Amino acid sequence: MPMVLTETAIMQYRRDGYFFPIPILRADEVADLRGRLETFEAKQGGPIGGGHRNKSHLLFKWLDDLMRDSRILDVVEDLIGHDILCWNTIFWIKEAGSPSFVSWHQDLNYWGLDANDLVTAWLALSPASVESGCMRVLPGSHAEAILPHADTFHSDNMLTRGQEIAVEVDEDKAVSMALKPGELSVHNGRIAHASGANDAHDRRIGVSFHYVPTRAQQVVGDWDSAALVRGKDDYRHFAATPIPAGDMDPVAVAFHEKAVSALHDILYRGAEQVTGRLG
Ligand SMILES: O=C(O)CCC(=O)C(=O)O
């Protein structure tokens, strides 16, 4: 028996590779989390970026808690079963009026993971509308072969290498996954997806959680890390990430440095340039 999703929702996810919207957080919870993020940004004197965007649950206790929130994990369990690792958490922030975009791509082309059932859970902490550049997906593309990609290194592209699908994508078939603050979308790690610029007056703030069954493996890098968030890990394919005692806990911050450096090597393997972005 599914825990929270209907059989119809699960069937749609399996057939099309995505499902949304799923209400998760109350308005007061969204305000609290956005406040925590923006307090950190105000203290550091600018938007979160660089290495802070990835594996960020090691830096912020509140994000580690959110990654383990049963309201999100119940959805994920309905899709991939009870024994769940979170491999990465990524901030996707587009400032109001910013040209930042994400080109059409398939994540499992470059994450080095042997995990065709990877679920990305993307949570909106501000409005993710068509105007603010919400994600768009190409239904059913997760079930087909991974398409060829090319690196563009475009400076407004939020992806590591500005990588994009090198064949024509039929944009007419794309579905926009607009979300209200506190809502979640889920998509399969093989699905083709993209997002446009933020033409709205507010920041578009999203955080993504990338969940895999514990049997998943890193097949490109020699070392990688993940957090056991539900069930048990009989495989131990990944180094277990420590749970931070608080924000910027020194032990977790030191682990974060190692984990992001390993991720950097995986994502830039074979690239001709390093942009400094990870995503
Ligand atoms: O936030 C976006 O616009 C893109 C996110 C993305 O590519 C992902 O979560 O896999």
XYZ file of C-alpha atoms and ligand atoms in Angstrom:
289
model
C 0.000 0.000 0.000
C 1.400 3.431 -0.907
C 1.971 5.773 2.066
C 0.846 9.091 0.584
C 0.669 9.041 -3.216
C -2.353 7.597 -4.983
C -1.932 4.587 -7.287
C -2.758 6.955 -10.166
C 0.029 9.354 -9.143
C 2.540 6.497 -8.893
C 1.467 5.170 -12.320
C 1.836 8.647 -13.810
C 5.310 9.009 -12.285
C 6.401 5.645 -13.700
C 4.972 6.393 -17.152
C 5.874 10.086 -17.516
C 8.860 10.399 -15.143
C 7.445 13.193 -12.946
C 4.602 14.146 -10.623
C 3.541 17.468 -9.060
C 2.344 19.423 -7.141
C 2.577 17.771 -3.722
C 1.845 20.090 -0.764
C 4.515 19.595 1.923
C 5.174 22.686 4.057
C 2.827 25.165 5.744
C 3.281 28.870 4.987
C 4.865 29.522 8.414
C 7.389 26.722 7.813
C 8.307 28.153 4.407
C 8.771 31.612 5.951
C 10.978 30.154 8.698
C 13.223 28.235 6.252
C 13.507 31.104 3.807
C 14.374 33.350 6.765
C 17.171 30.979 7.855
C 18.621 30.883 4.342
C 18.423 34.638 3.861
C 19.876 35.358 7.311
C 22.906 33.273 6.318
C 23.146 35.092 2.984
C 22.918 38.506 4.695
C 25.707 37.493 7.111
C 27.996 36.277 4.343
C 27.172 39.355 2.239
C 25.708 37.694 -0.857
C 23.614 34.886 -2.301
C 24.540 31.302 -1.590
C 26.793 29.987 -4.340
C 29.811 27.885 -5.286
C 30.431 24.831 -3.108
C 27.734 25.968 -0.637
C 25.044 25.078 -3.191
C 25.760 21.325 -3.036
C 25.668 18.737 -0.227
C 24.346 21.720 1.734
C 22.678 19.506 4.355
C 26.182 19.193 5.829
C 26.327 22.970 6.351
C 22.812 23.709 7.577
C 21.171 21.626 10.273
C 17.750 22.873 9.141
C 18.397 21.422 5.676
C 19.530 18.081 7.109
C 16.227 18.029 9.055
C 14.252 18.869 5.891
C 16.052 16.129 3.921
C 14.804 13.664 6.590
C 11.277 15.133 6.869
C 8.803 12.238 6.834
C 6.388 14.207 4.627
C 9.013 14.145 1.839
C 10.351 10.657 2.595
C 6.861 9.096 2.525
C 6.526 10.338 -1.079
C 9.974 8.997 -1.977
C 9.280 5.647 -0.303
C 6.175 5.241 -2.468
C 8.459 5.534 -5.503
C 11.652 3.644 -4.550
C 10.978 1.637 -1.387
C 11.966 1.885 2.267
C 15.801 1.875 2.283
C 16.719 5.378 1.107
C 19.932 7.399 0.774
C 20.061 11.102 -0.004
C 23.034 11.593 -2.320
C 22.923 15.364 -2.705
C 21.006 18.508 -1.786
C 21.284 21.506 -4.111
C 20.081 25.114 -3.896
C 18.582 26.470 -7.136
C 18.169 30.204 -6.660
C 17.426 32.641 -9.466
C 17.461 36.253 -8.372
C 14.494 38.468 -9.374
C 14.971 39.567 -12.982
C 18.035 37.342 -13.421
C 18.854 35.691 -16.756
C 20.034 32.487 -15.015
C 18.675 29.420 -16.736
C 19.092 25.659 -16.874
C 19.530 24.081 -20.297
C 17.824 20.843 -21.334
C 19.733 17.997 -19.699
C 19.485 14.578 -18.082
C 21.148 14.379 -14.673
C 22.134 10.731 -14.770
C 24.288 11.478 -17.796
C 26.899 13.084 -15.572
C 26.358 12.215 -11.908
C 28.284 8.920 -12.165
C 25.483 7.033 -10.442
C 24.259 3.580 -11.326
C 20.694 4.401 -10.190
C 18.097 4.652 -12.930
C 15.412 5.093 -10.305
C 16.976 8.196 -8.676
C 14.192 10.533 -7.490
C 14.753 14.274 -7.404
C 12.389 15.970 -4.960
C 12.356 19.730 -5.702
C 10.839 21.937 -3.009
C 9.773 25.532 -3.652
C 10.605 28.106 -0.938
C 9.198 30.946 -3.092
C 6.844 30.954 -6.107
C 8.190 28.802 -8.950
C 5.931 29.996 -11.766
C 6.314 30.072 -15.541
C 7.302 33.751 -15.115
C 9.958 33.027 -12.474
C 11.452 30.150 -14.468
C 9.959 26.966 -13.018
C 11.237 23.612 -14.192
C 9.982 22.094 -17.424
C 10.112 18.365 -18.156
C 9.780 16.238 -21.272
C 7.250 13.523 -20.342
C 8.448 9.954 -20.929
C 12.048 10.916 -21.768
C 13.303 9.040 -18.663
C 12.278 5.761 -20.281
C 14.336 6.296 -23.437
C 18.095 6.182 -24.057
C 20.173 9.004 -22.550
C 20.601 11.613 -25.297
C 23.973 13.039 -26.358
C 24.986 16.197 -24.434
C 27.432 18.997 -25.277
C 29.215 21.407 -22.906
C 28.505 25.105 -23.587
C 30.037 26.713 -20.448
C 27.438 29.498 -20.893
C 27.907 32.011 -18.054
C 24.175 32.271 -17.217
C 23.677 28.501 -17.187
C 23.373 27.171 -13.631
C 24.728 23.755 -14.605
C 28.343 22.764 -13.958
C 29.491 22.771 -17.578
C 26.464 24.437 -19.117
C 25.820 20.989 -20.530
C 22.848 20.617 -22.848
C 21.137 17.971 -24.901
C 22.758 18.134 -28.318
C 19.715 17.080 -30.329
C 16.516 19.065 -30.853
C 14.074 18.906 -27.943
C 10.398 19.163 -28.906
C 9.496 22.088 -26.605
C 5.801 21.764 -27.545
C 5.702 18.519 -25.551
C 7.307 20.075 -22.444
C 5.289 20.404 -19.225
C 5.900 23.337 -16.844
C 6.019 22.223 -13.218
C 4.791 25.419 -11.536
C 4.846 25.221 -7.739
C 3.584 27.415 -4.921
C 5.854 27.977 -1.912
C 5.904 24.786 0.172
C 4.986 22.499 -2.736
C 7.145 19.671 -4.072
C 7.647 18.093 -7.473
C 9.324 14.737 -8.068
C 11.129 13.685 -11.214
C 13.230 10.733 -12.316
C 16.987 11.351 -12.692
C 16.891 10.342 -16.369
C 14.160 12.766 -17.440
C 15.060 15.653 -19.784
C 14.397 18.934 -17.960
C 15.232 22.629 -18.160
C 14.173 26.029 -16.829
C 14.169 29.613 -18.079
C 15.112 33.023 -16.707
C 13.386 34.650 -13.735
C 11.273 37.520 -15.076
C 9.381 37.923 -11.792
C 9.907 40.399 -8.943
C 10.818 37.830 -6.280
C 13.725 35.401 -6.068
C 12.908 31.883 -7.253
C 14.223 29.699 -4.434
C 14.222 25.927 -4.786
C 16.092 23.179 -3.027
C 16.452 19.734 -4.540
C 16.990 16.445 -2.700
C 18.363 13.535 -4.710
C 17.276 10.193 -3.289
C 18.411 6.715 -4.328
C 17.772 3.196 -3.034
C 20.660 1.981 -0.844
C 21.795 -0.466 -3.553
C 22.870 2.475 -5.796
C 26.563 2.884 -6.617
C 28.959 5.614 -7.708
C 30.620 4.194 -10.829
C 32.721 7.150 -12.007
C 34.330 8.529 -8.829
C 36.501 6.472 -6.447
C 34.816 7.923 -3.364
C 31.398 9.464 -2.787
C 29.105 10.148 0.134
C 25.407 9.936 0.966
C 23.127 10.169 3.986
C 20.996 7.239 5.115
C 17.630 8.933 5.635
C 15.287 5.956 6.049
C 15.564 2.183 6.567
C 18.909 0.374 6.582
C 21.943 0.305 4.335
C 23.122 -3.286 3.772
C 25.399 -2.228 0.883
C 27.568 0.607 2.273
C 28.511 1.796 -1.225
C 28.790 5.405 -0.014
C 30.602 7.006 2.918
C 27.953 7.998 5.471
C 27.646 11.773 5.888
C 27.672 13.025 9.504
C 24.545 14.713 10.875
C 25.528 18.303 11.767
C 25.019 19.252 15.425
C 24.077 22.767 14.267
C 24.613 25.138 11.336
C 28.290 25.223 10.279
C 29.255 22.422 12.653
C 33.074 22.137 12.146
C 33.050 18.325 11.783
C 30.301 18.418 9.141
C 31.910 21.419 7.400
C 35.216 19.486 7.090
C 33.314 16.500 5.660
C 31.466 18.847 3.299
C 34.772 20.103 1.890
C 35.872 16.534 1.106
C 32.452 15.544 -0.277
C 32.204 18.590 -2.572
C 35.769 18.107 -3.815
C 34.906 14.495 -4.774
C 31.707 15.714 -6.450
C 33.684 18.344 -8.357
C 35.989 15.632 -9.763
C 32.986 13.525 -10.822
C 31.050 16.368 -12.466
C 34.045 17.855 -14.296
C 35.564 14.549 -15.432
C 36.676 15.002 -19.050
C 35.551 18.681 -19.218
C 37.676 21.202 -21.084
C 36.929 24.055 -18.664
C 36.046 24.498 -15.016
C 33.322 27.119 -14.462
C 33.337 26.938 -10.657
C 29.651 25.951 -10.686
C 28.340 22.614 -9.433
C 24.839 21.503 -10.343
O 15.882 24.461 -10.520
C 15.969 24.334 -11.733
O 15.534 25.154 -12.510
C 16.626 23.098 -12.294
C 16.770 22.019 -11.273
C 17.387 20.771 -11.772
O 17.963 20.725 -12.845
C 17.268 19.575 -10.951
O 16.767 19.647 -9.819
O 17.677 18.487 -11.405
